[in-house]
mmCIF file of C-alpha atoms in Angstrom:
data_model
loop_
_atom_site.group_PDB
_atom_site.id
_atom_site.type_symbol
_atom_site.label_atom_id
_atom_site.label_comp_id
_atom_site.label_asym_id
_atom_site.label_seq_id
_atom_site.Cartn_x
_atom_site.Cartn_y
_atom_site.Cartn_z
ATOM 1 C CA UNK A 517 0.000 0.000 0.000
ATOM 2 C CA UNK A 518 2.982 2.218 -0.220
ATOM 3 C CA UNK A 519 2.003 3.686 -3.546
ATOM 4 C CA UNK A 520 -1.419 4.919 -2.343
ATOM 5 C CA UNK A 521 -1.647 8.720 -3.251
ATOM 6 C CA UNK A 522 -4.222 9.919 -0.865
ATOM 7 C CA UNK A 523 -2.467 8.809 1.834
ATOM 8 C CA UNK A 524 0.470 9.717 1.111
ATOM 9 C CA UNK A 525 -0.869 13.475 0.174
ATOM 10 C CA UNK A 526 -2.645 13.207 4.056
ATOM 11 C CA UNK A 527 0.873 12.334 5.496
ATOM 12 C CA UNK A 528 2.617 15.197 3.899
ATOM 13 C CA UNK A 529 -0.519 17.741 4.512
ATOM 14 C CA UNK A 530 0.195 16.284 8.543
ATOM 15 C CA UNK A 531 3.664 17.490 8.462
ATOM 16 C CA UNK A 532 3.253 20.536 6.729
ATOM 17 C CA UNK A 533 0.678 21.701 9.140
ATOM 18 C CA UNK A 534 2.748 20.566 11.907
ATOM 19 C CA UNK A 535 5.545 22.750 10.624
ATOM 20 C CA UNK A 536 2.689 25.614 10.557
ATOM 21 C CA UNK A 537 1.574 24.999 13.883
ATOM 22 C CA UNK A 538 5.545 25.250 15.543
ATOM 23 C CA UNK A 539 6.605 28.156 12.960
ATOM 24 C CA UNK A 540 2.964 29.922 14.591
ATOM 25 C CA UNK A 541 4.161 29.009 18.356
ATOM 26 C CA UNK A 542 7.204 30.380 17.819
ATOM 27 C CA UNK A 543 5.802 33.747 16.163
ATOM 28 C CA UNK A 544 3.455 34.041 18.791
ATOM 29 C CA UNK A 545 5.568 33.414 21.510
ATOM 30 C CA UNK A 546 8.341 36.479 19.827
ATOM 31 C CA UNK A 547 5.622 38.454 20.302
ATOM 32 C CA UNK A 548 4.426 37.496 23.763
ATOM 33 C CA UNK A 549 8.303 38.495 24.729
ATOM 34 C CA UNK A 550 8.833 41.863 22.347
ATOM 35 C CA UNK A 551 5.224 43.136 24.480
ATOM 36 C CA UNK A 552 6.572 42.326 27.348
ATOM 37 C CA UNK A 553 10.336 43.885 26.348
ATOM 38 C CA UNK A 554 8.378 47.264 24.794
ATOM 39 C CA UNK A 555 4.551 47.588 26.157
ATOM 40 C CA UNK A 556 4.212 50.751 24.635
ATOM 41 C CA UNK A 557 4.089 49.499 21.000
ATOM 42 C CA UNK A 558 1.171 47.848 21.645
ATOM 43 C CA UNK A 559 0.083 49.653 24.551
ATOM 44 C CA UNK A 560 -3.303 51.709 22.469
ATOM 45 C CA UNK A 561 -4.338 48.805 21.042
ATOM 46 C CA UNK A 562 -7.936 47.988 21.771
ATOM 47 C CA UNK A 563 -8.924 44.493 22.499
ATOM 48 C CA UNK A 564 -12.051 42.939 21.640
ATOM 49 C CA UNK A 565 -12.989 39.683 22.014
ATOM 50 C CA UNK A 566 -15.166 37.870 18.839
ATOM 51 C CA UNK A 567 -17.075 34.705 18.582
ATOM 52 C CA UNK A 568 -16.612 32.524 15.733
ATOM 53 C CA UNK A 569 -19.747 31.670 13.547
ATOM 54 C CA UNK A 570 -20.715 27.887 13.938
ATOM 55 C CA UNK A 571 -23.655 25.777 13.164
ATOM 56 C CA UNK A 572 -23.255 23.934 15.654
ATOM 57 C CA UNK A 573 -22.668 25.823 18.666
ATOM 58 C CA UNK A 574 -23.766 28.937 21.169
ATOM 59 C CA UNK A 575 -21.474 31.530 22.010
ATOM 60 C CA UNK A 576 -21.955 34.527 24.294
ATOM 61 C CA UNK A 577 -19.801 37.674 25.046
ATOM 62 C CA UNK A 578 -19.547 40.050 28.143
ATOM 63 C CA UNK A 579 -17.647 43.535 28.383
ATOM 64 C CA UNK A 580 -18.508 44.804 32.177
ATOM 65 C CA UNK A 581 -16.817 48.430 32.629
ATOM 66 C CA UNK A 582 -15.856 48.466 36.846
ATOM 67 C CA UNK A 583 -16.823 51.551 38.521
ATOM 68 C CA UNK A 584 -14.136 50.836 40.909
ATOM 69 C CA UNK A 585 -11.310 52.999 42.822
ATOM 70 C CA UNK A 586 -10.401 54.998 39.853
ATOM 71 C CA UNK A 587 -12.956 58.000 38.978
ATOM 72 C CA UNK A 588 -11.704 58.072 35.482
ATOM 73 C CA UNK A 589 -12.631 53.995 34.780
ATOM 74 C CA UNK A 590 -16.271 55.526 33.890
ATOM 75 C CA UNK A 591 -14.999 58.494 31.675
ATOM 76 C CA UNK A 592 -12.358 56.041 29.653
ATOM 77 C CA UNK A 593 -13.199 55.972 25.865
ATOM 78 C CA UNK A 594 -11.220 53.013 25.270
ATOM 79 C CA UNK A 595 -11.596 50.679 28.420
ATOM 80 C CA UNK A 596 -10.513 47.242 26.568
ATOM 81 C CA UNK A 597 -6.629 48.372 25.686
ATOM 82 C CA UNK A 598 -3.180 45.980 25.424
ATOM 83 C CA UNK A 599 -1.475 48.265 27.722
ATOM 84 C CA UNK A 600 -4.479 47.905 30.415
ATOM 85 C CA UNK A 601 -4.751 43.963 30.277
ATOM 86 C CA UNK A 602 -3.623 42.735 33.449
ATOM 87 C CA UNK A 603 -0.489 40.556 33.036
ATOM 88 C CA UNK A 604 -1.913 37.893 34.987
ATOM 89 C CA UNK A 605 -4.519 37.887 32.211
ATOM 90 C CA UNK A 606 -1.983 38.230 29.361
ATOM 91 C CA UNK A 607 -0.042 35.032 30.720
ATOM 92 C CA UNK A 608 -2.615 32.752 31.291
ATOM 93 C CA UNK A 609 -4.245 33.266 28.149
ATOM 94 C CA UNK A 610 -0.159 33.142 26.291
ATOM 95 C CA UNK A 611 -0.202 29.892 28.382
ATOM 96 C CA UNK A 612 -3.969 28.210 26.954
ATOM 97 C CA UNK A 613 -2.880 29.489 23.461
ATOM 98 C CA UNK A 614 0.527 27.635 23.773
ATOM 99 C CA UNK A 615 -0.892 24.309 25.356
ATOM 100 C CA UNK A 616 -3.816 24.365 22.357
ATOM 101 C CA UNK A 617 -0.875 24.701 20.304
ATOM 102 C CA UNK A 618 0.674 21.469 21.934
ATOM 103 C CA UNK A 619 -1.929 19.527 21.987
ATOM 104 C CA UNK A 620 -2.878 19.788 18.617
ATOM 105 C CA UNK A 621 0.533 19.351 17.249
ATOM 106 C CA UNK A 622 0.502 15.697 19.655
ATOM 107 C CA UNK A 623 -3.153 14.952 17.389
ATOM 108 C CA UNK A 624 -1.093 15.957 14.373
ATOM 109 C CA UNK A 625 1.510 13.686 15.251
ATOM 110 C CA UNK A 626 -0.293 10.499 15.720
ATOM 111 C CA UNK A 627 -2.850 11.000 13.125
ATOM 112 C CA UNK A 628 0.301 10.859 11.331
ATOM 113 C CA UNK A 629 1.849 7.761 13.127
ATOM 114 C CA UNK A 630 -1.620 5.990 12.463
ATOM 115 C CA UNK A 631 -1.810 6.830 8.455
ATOM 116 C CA UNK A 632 2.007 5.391 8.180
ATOM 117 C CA UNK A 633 0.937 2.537 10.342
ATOM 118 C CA UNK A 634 -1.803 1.827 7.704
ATOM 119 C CA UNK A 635 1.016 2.789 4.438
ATOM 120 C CA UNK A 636 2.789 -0.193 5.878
ATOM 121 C CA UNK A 637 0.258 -2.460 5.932
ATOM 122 C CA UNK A 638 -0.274 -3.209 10.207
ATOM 123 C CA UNK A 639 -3.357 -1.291 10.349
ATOM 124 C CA UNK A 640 -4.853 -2.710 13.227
ATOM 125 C CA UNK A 641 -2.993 -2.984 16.354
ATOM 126 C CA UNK A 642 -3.154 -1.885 19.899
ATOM 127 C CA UNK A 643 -0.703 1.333 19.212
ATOM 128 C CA UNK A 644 -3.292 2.686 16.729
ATOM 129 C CA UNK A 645 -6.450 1.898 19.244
ATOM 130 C CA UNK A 646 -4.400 3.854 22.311
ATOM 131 C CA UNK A 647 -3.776 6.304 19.702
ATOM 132 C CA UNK A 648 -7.085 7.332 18.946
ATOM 133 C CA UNK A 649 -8.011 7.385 22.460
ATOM 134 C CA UNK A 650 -5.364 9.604 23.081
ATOM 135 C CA UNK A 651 -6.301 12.189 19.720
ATOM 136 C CA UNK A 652 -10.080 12.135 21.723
ATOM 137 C CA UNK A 653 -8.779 13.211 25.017
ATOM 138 C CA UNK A 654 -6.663 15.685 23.526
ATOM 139 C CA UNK A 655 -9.525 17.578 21.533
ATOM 140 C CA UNK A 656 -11.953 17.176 25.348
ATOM 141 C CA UNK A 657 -8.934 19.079 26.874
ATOM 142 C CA UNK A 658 -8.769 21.647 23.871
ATOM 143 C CA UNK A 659 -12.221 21.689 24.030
ATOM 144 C CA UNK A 660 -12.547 23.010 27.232
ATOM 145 C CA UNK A 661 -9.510 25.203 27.424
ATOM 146 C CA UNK A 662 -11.137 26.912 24.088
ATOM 147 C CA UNK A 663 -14.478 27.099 25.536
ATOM 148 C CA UNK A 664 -14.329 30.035 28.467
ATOM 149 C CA UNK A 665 -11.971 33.128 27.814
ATOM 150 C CA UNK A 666 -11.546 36.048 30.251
ATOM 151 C CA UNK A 667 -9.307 39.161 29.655
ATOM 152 C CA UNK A 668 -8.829 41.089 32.676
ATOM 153 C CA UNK A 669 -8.485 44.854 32.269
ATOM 154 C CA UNK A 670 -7.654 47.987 34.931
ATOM 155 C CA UNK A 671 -10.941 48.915 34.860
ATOM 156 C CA UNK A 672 -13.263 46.081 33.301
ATOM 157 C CA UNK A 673 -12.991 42.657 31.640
ATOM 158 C CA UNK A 674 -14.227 40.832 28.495
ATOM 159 C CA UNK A 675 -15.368 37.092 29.258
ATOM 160 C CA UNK A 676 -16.515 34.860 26.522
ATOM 161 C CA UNK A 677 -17.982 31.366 26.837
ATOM 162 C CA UNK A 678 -18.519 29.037 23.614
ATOM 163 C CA UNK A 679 -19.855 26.067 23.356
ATOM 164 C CA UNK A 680 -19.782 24.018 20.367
ATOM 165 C CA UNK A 681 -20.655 20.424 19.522
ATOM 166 C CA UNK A 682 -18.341 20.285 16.168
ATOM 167 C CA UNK A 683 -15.374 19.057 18.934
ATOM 168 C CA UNK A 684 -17.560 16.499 21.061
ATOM 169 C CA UNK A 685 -18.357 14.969 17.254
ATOM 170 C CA UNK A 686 -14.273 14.616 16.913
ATOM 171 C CA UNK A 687 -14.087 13.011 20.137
ATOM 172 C CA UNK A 688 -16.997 10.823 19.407
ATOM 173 C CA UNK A 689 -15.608 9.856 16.070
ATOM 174 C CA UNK A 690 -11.705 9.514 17.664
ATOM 175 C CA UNK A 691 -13.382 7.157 20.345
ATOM 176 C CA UNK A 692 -15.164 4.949 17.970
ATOM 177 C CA UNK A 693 -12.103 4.573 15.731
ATOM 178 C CA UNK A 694 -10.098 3.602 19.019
ATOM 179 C CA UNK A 695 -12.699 0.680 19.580
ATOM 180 C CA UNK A 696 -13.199 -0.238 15.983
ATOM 181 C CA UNK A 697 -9.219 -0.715 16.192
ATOM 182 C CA UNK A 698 -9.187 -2.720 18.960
ATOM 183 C CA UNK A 699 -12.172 -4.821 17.426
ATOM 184 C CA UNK A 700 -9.682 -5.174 14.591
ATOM 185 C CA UNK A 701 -6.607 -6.356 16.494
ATOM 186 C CA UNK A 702 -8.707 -8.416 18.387
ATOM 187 C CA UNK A 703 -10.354 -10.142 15.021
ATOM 188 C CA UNK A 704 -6.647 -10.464 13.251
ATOM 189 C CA UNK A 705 -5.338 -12.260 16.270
ATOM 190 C CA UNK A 706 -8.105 -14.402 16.094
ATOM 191 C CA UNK A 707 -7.847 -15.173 12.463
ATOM 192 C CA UNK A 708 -4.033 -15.611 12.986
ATOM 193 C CA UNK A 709 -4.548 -18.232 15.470
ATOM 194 C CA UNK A 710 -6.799 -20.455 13.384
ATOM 195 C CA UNK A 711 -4.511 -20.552 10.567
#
């Protein structure tokens, strides 16, 4: 099966999106470190926080404004600004943005360890099964990281909560490939013992 196109044009899409994904960590995190080297290049930069379209899935946004301590919070034209996110805020969400990153470059990686599995003809075996259960815990923890966002400001905060079935259908799918695996292994041993 080594001369099967599509799957060899899926194997090399894998690694080029894997090189995507690391060359887009690495951008992102050069920038995470030149705002924190110069926060005044970004610093009047607004901020504001958009939900993705889906047809499968709810998504709702709040922007609350504190009247707090400071008497100009309620005067301030531009509340939602890079230079008045908190850093706590700024490095946890650097951090879920990074570990979404991870995680989908460890699906990318044994997707691709399963279709060269299959290219060399031992399809179904145990390594493939725990592989798929591992690509459909991976999308429930990038599922959840993705699914609540807060940005923290001097004088308000953004929150946005999204929830979308499109990743519990992954999952789903990534869990009943993991079974129909096993069922596989399970049948080949079988068949290899009665021959």
């Amino acid at each position: 099966m080594t001369k099967n196109t599509l799957l060899n044009t899926a194997i090399w899409v894998t690694r080029l999106l894997k090189i995507i994904l690391v060359i887009a960590a690495i951008g992102i995190t050069s920038l995470f470190v030149y705002s924190q080297i110069d926060k005044d290049t970004f610093a009047d930069e607004e901020i504001v926080l958009k939900t993705n379209p889906s047809y499968l899935g709810v998504s709702t946004i709040i922007s609350d404004v504190w009247k707090g301590n400071t008497k100009d919070a309620k005067y301030d034209s531009k509340p939602y600004t890079f230079g008045k996110l908190k850093t706590v805020s700024l490095y946890i969400n650097y951090f879920k943005v990074i570990i979404v990153a991870v995680l989908m470059f460890l699906i990318l990686r044994a997707f691709e360890t399963i279709m060269l599995s299959v290219k060399t003809l031992h399809t179904f075996s145990s390594r493939n099964a725990t592989l798929f259960r591992k690509i459909g815990i991976y999308i429930i923890i990038i599922t959840i990281l993705i699914s609540y966002t807060v940005l923290r400001f001097e004088s308000g905060s953004q929150t946005i909560a999204h929830l979308s079935l499109t990743p519990v259908i992954y999952m789903l799918l990534a869990f009943v490939m993991a079974e129909i695996f096993k069922e596989g292994e399970n049948l080949r041993a079988e068949n290899d013992l009665t021959i």
